[in-house]
C-alpha positions as a Python dict, from the first residue, in 0.01 Angstrom:
ca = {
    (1, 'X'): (0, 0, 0),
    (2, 'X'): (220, 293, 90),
    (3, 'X'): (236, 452, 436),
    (4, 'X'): (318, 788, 454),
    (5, 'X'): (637, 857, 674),
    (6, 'X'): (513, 920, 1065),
    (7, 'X'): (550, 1267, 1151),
    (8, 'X'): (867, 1339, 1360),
    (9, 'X'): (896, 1407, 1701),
    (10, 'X'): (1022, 1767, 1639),
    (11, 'X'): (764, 1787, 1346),
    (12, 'X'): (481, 1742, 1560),
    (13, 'X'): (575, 1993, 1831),
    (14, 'X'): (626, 2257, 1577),
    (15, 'X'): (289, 2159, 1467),
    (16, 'X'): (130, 2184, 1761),
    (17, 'X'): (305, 2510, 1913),
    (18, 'X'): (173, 2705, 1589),
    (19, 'X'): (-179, 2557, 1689),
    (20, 'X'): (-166, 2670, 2053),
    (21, 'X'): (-45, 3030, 1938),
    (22, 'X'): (-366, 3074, 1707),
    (23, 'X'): (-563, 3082, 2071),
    (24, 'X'): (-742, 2798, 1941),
    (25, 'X'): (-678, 2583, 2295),
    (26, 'X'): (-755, 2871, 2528),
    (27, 'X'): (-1162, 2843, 2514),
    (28, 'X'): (-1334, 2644, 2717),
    (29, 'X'): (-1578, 2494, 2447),
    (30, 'X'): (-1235, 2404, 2288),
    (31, 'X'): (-1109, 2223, 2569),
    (32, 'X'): (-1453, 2060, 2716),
    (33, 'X'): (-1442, 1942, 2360),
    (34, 'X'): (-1160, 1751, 2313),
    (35, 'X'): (-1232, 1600, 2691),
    (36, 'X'): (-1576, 1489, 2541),
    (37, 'X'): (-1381, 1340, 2289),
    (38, 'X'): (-1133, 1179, 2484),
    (39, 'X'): (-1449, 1056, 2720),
    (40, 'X'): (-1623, 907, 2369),
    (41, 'X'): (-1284, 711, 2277),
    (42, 'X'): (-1247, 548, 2617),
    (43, 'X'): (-1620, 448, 2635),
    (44, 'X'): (-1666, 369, 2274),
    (45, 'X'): (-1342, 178, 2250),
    (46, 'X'): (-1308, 34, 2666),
    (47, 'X'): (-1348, -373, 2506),
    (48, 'X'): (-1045, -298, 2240),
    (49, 'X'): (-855, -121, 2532),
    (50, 'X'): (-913, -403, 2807),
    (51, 'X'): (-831, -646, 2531),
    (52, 'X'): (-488, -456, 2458),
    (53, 'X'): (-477, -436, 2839),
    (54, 'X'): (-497, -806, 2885),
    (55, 'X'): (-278, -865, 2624),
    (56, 'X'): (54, -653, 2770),
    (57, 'X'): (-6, -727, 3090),
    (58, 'X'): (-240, -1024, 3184),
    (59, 'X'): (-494, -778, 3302),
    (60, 'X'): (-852, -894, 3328),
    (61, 'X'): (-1138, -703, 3213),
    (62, 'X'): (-1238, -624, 3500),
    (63, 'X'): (-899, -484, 3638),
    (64, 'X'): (-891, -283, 3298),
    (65, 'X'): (-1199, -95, 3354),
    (66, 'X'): (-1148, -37, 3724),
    (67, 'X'): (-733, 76, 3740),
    (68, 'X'): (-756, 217, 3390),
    (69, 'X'): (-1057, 304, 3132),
    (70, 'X'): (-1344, 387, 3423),
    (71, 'X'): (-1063, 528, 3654),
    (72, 'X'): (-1008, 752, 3340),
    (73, 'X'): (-1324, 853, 3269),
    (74, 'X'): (-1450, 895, 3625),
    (75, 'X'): (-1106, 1174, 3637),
    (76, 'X'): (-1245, 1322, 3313),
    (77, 'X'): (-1607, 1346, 3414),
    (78, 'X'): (-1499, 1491, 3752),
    (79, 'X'): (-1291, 1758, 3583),
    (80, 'X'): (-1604, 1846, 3328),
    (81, 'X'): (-1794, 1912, 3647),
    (82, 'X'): (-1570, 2138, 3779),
    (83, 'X'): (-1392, 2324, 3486),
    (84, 'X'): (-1561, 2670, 3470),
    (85, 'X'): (-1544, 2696, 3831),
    (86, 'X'): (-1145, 2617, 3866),
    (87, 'X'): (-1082, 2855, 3535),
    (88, 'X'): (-1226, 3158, 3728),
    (89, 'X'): (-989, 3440, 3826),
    (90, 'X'): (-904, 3446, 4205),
    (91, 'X'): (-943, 3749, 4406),
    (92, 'X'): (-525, 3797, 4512),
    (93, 'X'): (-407, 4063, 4811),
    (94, 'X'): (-306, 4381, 4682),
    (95, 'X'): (-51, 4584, 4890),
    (96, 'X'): (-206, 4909, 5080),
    (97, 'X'): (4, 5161, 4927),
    (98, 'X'): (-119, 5080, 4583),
    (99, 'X'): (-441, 5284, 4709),
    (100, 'X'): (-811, 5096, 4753),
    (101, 'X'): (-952, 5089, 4416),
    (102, 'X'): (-607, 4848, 4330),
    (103, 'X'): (-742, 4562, 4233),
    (104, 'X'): (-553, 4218, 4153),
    (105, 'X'): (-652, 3839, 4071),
    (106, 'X'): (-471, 3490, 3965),
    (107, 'X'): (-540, 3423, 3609),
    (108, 'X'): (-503, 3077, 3475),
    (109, 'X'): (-419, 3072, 3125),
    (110, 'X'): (-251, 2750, 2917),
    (111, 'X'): (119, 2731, 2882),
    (112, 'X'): (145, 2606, 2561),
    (113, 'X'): (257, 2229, 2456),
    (114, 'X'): (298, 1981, 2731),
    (115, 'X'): (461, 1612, 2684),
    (116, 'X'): (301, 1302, 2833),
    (117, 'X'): (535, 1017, 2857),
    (118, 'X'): (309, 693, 2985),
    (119, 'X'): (536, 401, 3203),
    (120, 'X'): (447, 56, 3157),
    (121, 'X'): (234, -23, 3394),
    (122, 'X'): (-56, 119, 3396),
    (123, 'X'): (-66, 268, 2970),
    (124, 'X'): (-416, 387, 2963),
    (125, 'X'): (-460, 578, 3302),
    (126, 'X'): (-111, 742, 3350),
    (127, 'X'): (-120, 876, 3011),
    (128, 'X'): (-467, 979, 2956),
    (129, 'X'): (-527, 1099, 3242),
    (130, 'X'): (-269, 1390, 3259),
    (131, 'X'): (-351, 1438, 2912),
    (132, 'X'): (-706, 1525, 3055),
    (133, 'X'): (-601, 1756, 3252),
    (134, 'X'): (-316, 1899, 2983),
    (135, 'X'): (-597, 2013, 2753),
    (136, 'X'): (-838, 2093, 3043),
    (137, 'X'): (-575, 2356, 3118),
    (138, 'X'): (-583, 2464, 2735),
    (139, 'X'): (-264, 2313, 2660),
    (140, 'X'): (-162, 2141, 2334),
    (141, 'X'): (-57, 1786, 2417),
    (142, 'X'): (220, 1551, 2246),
    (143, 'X'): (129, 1219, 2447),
    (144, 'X'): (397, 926, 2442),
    (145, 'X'): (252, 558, 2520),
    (146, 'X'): (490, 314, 2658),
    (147, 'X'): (648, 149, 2370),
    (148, 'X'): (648, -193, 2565),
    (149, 'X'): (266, -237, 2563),
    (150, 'X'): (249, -320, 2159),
    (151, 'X'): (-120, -403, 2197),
    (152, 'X'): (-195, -102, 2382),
    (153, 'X'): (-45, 125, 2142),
    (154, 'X'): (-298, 69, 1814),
    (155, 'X'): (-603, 169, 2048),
    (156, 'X'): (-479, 508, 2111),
    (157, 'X'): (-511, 633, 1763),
}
């Protein structure tokens, strides 16, 4: 059976940056979404993972799920809880000559497409978990798995 040619690099970015200008990323229900998501694949799929895990680096279930798929979704969980409340404009000083009715605020809004490159030792964690809090921010996400973990790298898709 035929394959079709993986997307390139420059493909995907392109891809992605037309995605992030439709506004598409910038809601929250868009972004608690895809962290939902994220959350489902690590709880749904946590036995493939550790087994990957174990695989590439002799880790044992139990060191899986506590340095890398609970350590992930605890970080996820953590930033559904506090989302709304760290997207909220922040009151910022405004100088005295601009008069009293100035008013001015920090506004967090989503840069656009971010790139996650994971090292080898520790696949799961240090590349979902900044991807967490890449698409938290409203940010469209390219994320790069180490390509020495070979086991690792089928459970991410």
């Amino acid at each position: 059976m035929n394959q079709p040619a993986p997307e390139q690099p420059a493909d995907v970015v392109a891809r992605l940056r037309a995605t992030f200008r439709t506004g598409r990323t910038r809601p929250v229900e868009w972004r608690t979404g895809r962290l939902r998501r994220l959350r489902a694949m690590l709880t749904e799929r946590g036995a493939e993972i550790a087994v990957a895990l174990h695989a590439d680096l002799g880790k044992s279930t139990r060191e899986a799920y506590g340095t890398e798929i609970d350590f992930t979704v605890r970080e996820i969980d953590h930033t559904l809880d506090h989302l709304e409340e760290w997207l909220r404009p922040e009151s910022a000083p405004v100088p005295k000559h601009l008069g009293d009715d100035a008013t001015a605020w920090t506004q967090y809004d989503p840069l656009g497409v971010v790139l996650v490159i994971a090292p080898w030792n520790y696949p799961a964690q240090l590349l979902l978990a900044p991807v967490a809090g890449a698409l938290a921010a409203g940010n469209a996400v390219v994320a790069k798995p180490s390509p020495g973990r070979p086991a690792w790298l089928p459970t991410t898709s």
